[in-house]
Coordinates of C-alpha atoms in Angstrom, one line a residue:
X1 CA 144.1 53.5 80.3
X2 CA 142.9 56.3 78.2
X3 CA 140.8 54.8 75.1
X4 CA 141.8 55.2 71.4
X5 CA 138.4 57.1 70.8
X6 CA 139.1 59.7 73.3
X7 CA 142.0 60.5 72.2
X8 CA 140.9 60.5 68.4
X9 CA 137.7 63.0 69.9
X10 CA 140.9 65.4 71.4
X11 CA 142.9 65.1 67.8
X12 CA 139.6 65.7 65.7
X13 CA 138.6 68.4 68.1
X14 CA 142.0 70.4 67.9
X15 CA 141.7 69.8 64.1
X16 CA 138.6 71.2 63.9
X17 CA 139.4 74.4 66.3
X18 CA 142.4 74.8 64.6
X19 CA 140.5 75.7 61.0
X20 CA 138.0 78.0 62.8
X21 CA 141.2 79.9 64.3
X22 CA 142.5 80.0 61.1
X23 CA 140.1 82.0 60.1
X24 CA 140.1 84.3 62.8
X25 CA 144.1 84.8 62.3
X26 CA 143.0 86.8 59.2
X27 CA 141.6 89.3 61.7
X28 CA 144.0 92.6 62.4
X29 CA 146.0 92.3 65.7
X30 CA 145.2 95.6 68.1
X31 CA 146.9 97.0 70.8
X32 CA 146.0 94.5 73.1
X33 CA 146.7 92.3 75.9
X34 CA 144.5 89.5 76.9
X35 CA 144.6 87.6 79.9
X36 CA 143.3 84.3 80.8
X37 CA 142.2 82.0 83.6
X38 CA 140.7 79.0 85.0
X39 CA 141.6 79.9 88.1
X40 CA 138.2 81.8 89.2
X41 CA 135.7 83.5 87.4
X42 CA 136.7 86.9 88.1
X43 CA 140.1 88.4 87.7
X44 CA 142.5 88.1 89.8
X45 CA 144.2 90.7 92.3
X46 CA 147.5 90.4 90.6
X47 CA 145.5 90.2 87.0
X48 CA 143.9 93.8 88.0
X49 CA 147.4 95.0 89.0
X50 CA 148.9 94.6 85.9
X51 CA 145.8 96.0 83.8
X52 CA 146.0 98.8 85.5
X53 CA 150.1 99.0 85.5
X54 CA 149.4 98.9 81.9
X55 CA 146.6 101.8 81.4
X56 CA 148.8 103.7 83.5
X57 CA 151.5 103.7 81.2
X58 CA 149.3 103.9 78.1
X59 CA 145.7 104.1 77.5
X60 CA 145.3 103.2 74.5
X61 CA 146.4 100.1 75.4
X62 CA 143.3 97.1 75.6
X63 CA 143.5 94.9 78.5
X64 CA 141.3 91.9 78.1
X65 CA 139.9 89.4 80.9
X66 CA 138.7 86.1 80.1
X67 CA 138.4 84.4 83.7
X68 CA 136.2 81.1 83.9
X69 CA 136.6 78.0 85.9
X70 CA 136.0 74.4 84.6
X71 CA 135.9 72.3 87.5
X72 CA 137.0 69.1 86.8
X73 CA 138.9 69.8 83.9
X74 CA 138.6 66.6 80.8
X75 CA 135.8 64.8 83.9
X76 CA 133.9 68.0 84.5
X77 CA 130.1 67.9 83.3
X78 CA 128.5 68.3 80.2
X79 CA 126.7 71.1 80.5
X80 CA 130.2 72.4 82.1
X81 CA 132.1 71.8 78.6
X82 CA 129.5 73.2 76.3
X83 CA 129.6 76.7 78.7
X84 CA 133.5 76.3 78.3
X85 CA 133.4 75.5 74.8
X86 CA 131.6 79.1 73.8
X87 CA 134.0 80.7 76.1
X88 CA 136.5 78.9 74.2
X89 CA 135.7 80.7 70.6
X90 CA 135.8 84.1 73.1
X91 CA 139.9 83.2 73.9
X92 CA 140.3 82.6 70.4
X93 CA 139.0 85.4 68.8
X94 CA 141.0 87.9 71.9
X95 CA 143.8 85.6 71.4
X96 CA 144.1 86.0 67.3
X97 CA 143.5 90.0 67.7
X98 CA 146.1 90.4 70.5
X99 CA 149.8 91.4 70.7
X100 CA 150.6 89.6 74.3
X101 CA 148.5 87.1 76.0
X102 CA 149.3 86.3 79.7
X103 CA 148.0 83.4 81.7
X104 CA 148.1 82.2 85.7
X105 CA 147.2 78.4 84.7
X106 CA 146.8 75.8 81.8
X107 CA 144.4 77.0 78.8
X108 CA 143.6 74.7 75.9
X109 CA 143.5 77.1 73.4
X110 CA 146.8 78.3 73.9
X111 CA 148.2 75.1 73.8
X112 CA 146.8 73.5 71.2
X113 CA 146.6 76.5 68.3
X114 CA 149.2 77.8 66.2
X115 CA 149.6 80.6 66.7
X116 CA 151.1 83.9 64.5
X117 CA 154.6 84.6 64.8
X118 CA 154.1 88.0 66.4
X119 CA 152.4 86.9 69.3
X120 CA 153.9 86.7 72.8
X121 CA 152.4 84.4 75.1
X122 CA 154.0 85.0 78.8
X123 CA 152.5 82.1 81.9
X124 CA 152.6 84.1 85.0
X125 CA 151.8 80.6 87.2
X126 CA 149.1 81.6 89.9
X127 CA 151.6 80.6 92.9
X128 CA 154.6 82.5 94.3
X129 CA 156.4 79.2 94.2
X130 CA 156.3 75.8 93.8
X131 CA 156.1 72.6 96.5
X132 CA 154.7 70.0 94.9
X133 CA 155.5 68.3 91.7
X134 CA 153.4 69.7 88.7
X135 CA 152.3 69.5 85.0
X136 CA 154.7 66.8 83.5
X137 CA 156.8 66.3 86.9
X138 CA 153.7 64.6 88.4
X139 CA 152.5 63.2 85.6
X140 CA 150.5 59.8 86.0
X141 CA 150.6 60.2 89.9
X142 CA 147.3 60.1 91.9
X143 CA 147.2 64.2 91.6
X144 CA 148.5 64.4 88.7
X145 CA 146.9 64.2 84.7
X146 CA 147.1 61.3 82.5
X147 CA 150.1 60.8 80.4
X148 CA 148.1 60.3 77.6
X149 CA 145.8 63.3 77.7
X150 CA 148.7 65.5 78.8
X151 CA 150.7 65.2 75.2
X152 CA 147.8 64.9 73.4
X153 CA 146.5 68.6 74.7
X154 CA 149.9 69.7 74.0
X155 CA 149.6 70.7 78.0
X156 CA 151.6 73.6 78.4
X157 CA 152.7 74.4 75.3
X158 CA 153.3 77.8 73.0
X159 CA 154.7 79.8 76.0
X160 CA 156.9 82.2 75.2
X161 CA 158.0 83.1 78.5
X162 CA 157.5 81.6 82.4
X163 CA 157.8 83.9 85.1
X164 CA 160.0 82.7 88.3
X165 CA 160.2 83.9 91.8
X166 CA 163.6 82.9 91.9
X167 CA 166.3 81.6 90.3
X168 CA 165.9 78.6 92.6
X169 CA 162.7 77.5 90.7
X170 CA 163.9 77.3 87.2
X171 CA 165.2 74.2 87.0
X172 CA 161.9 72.5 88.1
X173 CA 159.6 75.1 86.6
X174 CA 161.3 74.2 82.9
X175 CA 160.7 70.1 84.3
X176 CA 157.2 70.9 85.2
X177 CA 156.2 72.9 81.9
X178 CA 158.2 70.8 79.5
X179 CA 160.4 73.9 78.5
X180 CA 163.5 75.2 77.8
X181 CA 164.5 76.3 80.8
X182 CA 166.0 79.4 79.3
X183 CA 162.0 80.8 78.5
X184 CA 162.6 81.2 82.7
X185 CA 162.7 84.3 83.9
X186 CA 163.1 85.6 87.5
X187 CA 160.2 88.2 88.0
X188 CA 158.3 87.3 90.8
X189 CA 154.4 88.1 90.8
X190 CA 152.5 91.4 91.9
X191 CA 151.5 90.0 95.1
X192 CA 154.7 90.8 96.4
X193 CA 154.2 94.3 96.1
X194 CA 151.1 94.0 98.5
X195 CA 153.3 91.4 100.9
X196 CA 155.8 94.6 101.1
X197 CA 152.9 97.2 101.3
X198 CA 152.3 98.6 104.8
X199 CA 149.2 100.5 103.8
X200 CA 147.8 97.9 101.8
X201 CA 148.1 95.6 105.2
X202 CA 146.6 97.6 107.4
X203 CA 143.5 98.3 105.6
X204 CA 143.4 94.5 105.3
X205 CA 143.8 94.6 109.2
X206 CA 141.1 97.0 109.4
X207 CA 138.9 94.8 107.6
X208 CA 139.3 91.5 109.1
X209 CA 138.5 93.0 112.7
X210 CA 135.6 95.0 111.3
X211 CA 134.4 91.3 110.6
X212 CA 136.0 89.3 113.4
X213 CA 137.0 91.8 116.5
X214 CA 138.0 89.0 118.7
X215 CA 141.0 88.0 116.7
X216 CA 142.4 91.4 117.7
X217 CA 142.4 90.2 121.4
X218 CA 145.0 87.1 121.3
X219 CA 147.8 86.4 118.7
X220 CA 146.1 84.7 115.8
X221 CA 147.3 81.3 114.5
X222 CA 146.5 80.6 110.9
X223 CA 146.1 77.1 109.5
X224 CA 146.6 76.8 105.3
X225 CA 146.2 73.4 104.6
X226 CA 147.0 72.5 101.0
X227 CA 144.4 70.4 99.1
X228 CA 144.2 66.6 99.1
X229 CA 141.7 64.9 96.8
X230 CA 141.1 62.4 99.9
X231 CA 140.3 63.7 102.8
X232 CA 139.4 61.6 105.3
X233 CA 142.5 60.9 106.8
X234 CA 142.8 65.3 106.5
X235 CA 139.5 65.4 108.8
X236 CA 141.1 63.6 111.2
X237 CA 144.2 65.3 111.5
X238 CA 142.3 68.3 111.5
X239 CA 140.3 67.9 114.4
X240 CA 143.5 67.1 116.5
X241 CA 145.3 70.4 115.5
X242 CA 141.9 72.2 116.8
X243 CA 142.1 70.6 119.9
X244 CA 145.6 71.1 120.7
X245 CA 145.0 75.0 120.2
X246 CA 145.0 76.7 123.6
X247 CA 141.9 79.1 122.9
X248 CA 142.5 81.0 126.2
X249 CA 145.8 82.5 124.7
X250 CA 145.2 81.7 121.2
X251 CA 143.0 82.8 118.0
X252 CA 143.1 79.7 115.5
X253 CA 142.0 80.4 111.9
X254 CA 141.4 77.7 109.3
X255 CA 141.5 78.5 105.7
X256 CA 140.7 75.5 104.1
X257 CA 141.9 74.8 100.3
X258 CA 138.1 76.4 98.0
X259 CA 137.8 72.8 96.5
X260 CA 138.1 71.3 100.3
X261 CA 134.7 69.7 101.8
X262 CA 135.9 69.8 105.0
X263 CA 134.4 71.7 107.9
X264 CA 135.9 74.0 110.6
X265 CA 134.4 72.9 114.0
X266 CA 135.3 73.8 117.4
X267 CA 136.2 77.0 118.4
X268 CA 138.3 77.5 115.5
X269 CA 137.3 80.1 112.9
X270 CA 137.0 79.8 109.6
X271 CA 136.8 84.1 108.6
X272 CA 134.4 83.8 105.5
X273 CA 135.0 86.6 103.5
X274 CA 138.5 86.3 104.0
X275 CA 141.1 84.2 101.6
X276 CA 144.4 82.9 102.8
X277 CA 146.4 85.3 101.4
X278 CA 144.5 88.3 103.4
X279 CA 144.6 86.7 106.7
X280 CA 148.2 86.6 106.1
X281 CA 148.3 90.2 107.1
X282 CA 146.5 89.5 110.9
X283 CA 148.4 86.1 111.5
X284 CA 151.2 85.8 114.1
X285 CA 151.6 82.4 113.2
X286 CA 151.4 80.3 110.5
X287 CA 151.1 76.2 110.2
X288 CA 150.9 74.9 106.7
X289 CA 152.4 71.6 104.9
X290 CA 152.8 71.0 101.6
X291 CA 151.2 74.9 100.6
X292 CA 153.1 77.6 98.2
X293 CA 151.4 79.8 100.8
X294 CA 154.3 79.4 103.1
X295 CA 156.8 81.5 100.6
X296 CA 154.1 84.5 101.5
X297 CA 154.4 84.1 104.7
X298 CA 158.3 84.1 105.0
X299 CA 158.2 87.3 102.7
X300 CA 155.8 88.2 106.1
X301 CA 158.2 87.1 108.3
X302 CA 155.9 85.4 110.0
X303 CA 157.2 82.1 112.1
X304 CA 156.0 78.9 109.9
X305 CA 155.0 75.5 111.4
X306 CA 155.1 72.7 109.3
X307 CA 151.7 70.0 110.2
X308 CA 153.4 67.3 107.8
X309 CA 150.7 64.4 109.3
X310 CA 150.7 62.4 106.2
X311 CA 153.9 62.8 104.9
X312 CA 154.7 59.6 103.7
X313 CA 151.6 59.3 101.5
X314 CA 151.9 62.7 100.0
X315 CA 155.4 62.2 99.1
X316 CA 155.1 58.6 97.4
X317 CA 152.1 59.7 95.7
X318 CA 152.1 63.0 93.9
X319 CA 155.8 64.0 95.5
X320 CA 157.8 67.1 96.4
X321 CA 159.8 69.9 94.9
X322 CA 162.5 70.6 97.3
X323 CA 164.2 68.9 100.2
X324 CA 161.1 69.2 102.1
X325 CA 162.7 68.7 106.0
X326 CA 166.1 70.1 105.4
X327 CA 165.3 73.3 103.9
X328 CA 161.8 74.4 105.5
X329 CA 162.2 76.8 108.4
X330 CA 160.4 75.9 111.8
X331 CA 159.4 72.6 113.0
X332 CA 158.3 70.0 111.5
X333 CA 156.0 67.3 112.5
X334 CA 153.3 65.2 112.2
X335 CA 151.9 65.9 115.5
X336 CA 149.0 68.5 116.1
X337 CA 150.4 68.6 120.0
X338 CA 154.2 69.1 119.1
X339 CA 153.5 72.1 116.5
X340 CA 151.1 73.8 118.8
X341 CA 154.0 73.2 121.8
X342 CA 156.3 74.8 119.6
X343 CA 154.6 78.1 119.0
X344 CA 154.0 78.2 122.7
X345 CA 157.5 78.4 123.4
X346 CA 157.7 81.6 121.5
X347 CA 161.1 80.4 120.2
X348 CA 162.2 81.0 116.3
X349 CA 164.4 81.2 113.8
X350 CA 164.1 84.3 112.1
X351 CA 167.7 84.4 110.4
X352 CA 166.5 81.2 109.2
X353 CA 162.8 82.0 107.8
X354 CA 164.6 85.3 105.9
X355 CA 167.2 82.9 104.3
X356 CA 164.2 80.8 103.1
X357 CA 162.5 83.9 101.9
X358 CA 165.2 85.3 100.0
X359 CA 166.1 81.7 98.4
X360 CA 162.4 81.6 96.8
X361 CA 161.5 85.1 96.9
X362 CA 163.6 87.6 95.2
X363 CA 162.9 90.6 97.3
X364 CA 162.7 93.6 94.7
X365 CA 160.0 96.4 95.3
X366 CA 158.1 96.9 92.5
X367 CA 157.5 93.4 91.0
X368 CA 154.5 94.6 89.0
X369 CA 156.0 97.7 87.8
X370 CA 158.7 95.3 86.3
X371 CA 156.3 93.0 84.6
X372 CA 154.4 96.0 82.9
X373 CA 157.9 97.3 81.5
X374 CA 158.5 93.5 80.1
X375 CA 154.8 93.6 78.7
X376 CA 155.6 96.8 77.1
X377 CA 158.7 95.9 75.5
X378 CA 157.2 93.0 74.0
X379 CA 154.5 95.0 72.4
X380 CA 157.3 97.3 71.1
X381 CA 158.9 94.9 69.0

């Protein structure tokens, strides 16, 4: 249970921020756009994509990046919160000066400040899709945040507008951000300009052999495992996909989740220097489980294997997004042996892997050129 003087310290604290951003309100909004994340401390591929859509476009134009990670959120350490807590006054002062702000996760500031009237505040959610059950559709669950501390950061409020990848998402984006669902909009992210790109695949290609020439030799298997905040029962199951691999015939790659403290062992490579979403471009096979990553891969067209060994728990516990066995393309089992045995056979689906694709995926061409347009005409009114 979340103690009355916590959440008095979160009231008193948004009080208090909100009479400093009062303050900085006064200040004259520029031709700006500012974008924020927790995601990493750098900006993001699909961040940089729109900057430069933007300065394309227009110079004149001030694209602003604020990217810094607090791991552990409301439990991370001190020293942690008082670093956040500057960067904090930074987002406020971009934030009061701009005329669009646009956001891949959760940020305080944006949720808890009142904002001016003329700014537009767009959440372009870091993942293609959606899986699992998030923000206030997982709310008091094992994964998910507190009740309590969720309504009294006003968690995922003051957007304007919530980019889609689908229509198919709306309905449990709008759940999972406590919207309206018509602040939806179907415009799915950059990265689906580089899934499309044949150049920008091949100098990925290039790369990953540079690094790793031997997973030219054999088709590549990639493992994306999503995260799970216990992982012993994870180890386990690992080690028994790596051993079913047949490593005379077969590359395997593991690309375990950042936060993960799990190891790659074995013959099995973990390609440092690579992230998931790159090895996408060398993998003839993908096995995931609960992971947005598989929507990339369908948009690929590469057969996906769903490694569902702790179904049951995941599913009672945090819980699932879709119809998780009736609409996933490709087997699915809890069995390191019977996944591996299917991709031996060689046999798929691929009629079935584009439906899925299409389903959550819109398939335009030039997803970033359409955000910068939407960015544009919000600046223009």
């Amino acid at each position: 249970m979340i103690t009355k003087i916590k959440l008095g310290l979160i009231k008193t604290g948004t009080g208090c921020l909100n009479i400093v951003y009062m303050f900085l309100k006064l200040l004259p909004v520029r031709k700006k756009v500012t974008m924020l994340s927790r995601q990493s401390n750098i900006p993001s591929d699909e961040f940089r994509m729109v900057k430069k859509g933007i300065n394309l476009r227009d110079k004149r134009v001030k694209v602003v990046f604020l990217c810094h990670t607090l791991e552990g959120g409301i439990n991370s350490s001190f020293s942690d919160k008082v670093k956040y807590g500057f960067h904090m006054f930074a987002q406020m002062f971009h934030i009061a000066t701009s005329k669009v702000v646009i956001l891949d996760t959760y940020c305080m500031v944006v949720s808890i400040l009142k904002h001016k009237k003329e700014l537009k505040v767009i959440q372009m959610w870091h993942s293609m899709g959606t899986m699992k059950k998030f923000g206030y559709t997982a709310l008091d669950t094992k994964e998910g945040s507190k009740s309590e501390i969720a309504y009294a950061m006003k968690m995922h409020n003051n957007y304007d507008y919530i980019f889609a990848s689908a229509d198919s998402y709306k309905d449990h984006l709008a759940k999972g951000f406590n919207c309206d669902i018509g602040k939806i909009l179907t415009m799915p992210l950059p990265r689906l300009d580089l899934l499309n790109s044949d150049k920008y695949g091949q100098k990925v290609r290039e790369r990953i052999y540079t690094e790793y020439p031997m997973l030219k030799e054999k088709p590549l298997i990639l493992y994306c495992p999503t995260f799970r905040k216990e992982e012993e029962a994870f180890t386990e199951a690992l080690k028994r996909l790596t051993e079913a691999v047949d490593y005379e015939n077969y590359n395997f790659v593991v690309k375990l989740h950042p936060l993960s403290k799990a190891s790659v062992e074995g013959n099995a490579v973990s390609a440092d220097g690579f992230s998931s979403f790159e090895m996408l471009f060398a993998a003839d096979y993908v096995i995931s489980d609960y992971s947005c990553i598989v929507y990339e891969a369908a948009v690929r067209h590469i057969p996906l294997y769903f490694y569902n060994f702790d179904m049951e728990l995941y599913a009672d516990g945090r819980g699932l997004a879709l119809d998780y066995e009736h609409e996933v393309p490709g087997v699915v089992s809890g069995e390191a042996k019977e996944i591996i045995a299917a991709i031996e056979t060689k046999e798929y689906d691929m009629d079935a892997l584009k439906r899925f694709a299409d389903k959550y995926v819109t398939p335009v061409r030039h997803a970033t050129k359409d955000i910068v347009d939407f960015v544009f005409t919000l600046m223009n009114e």
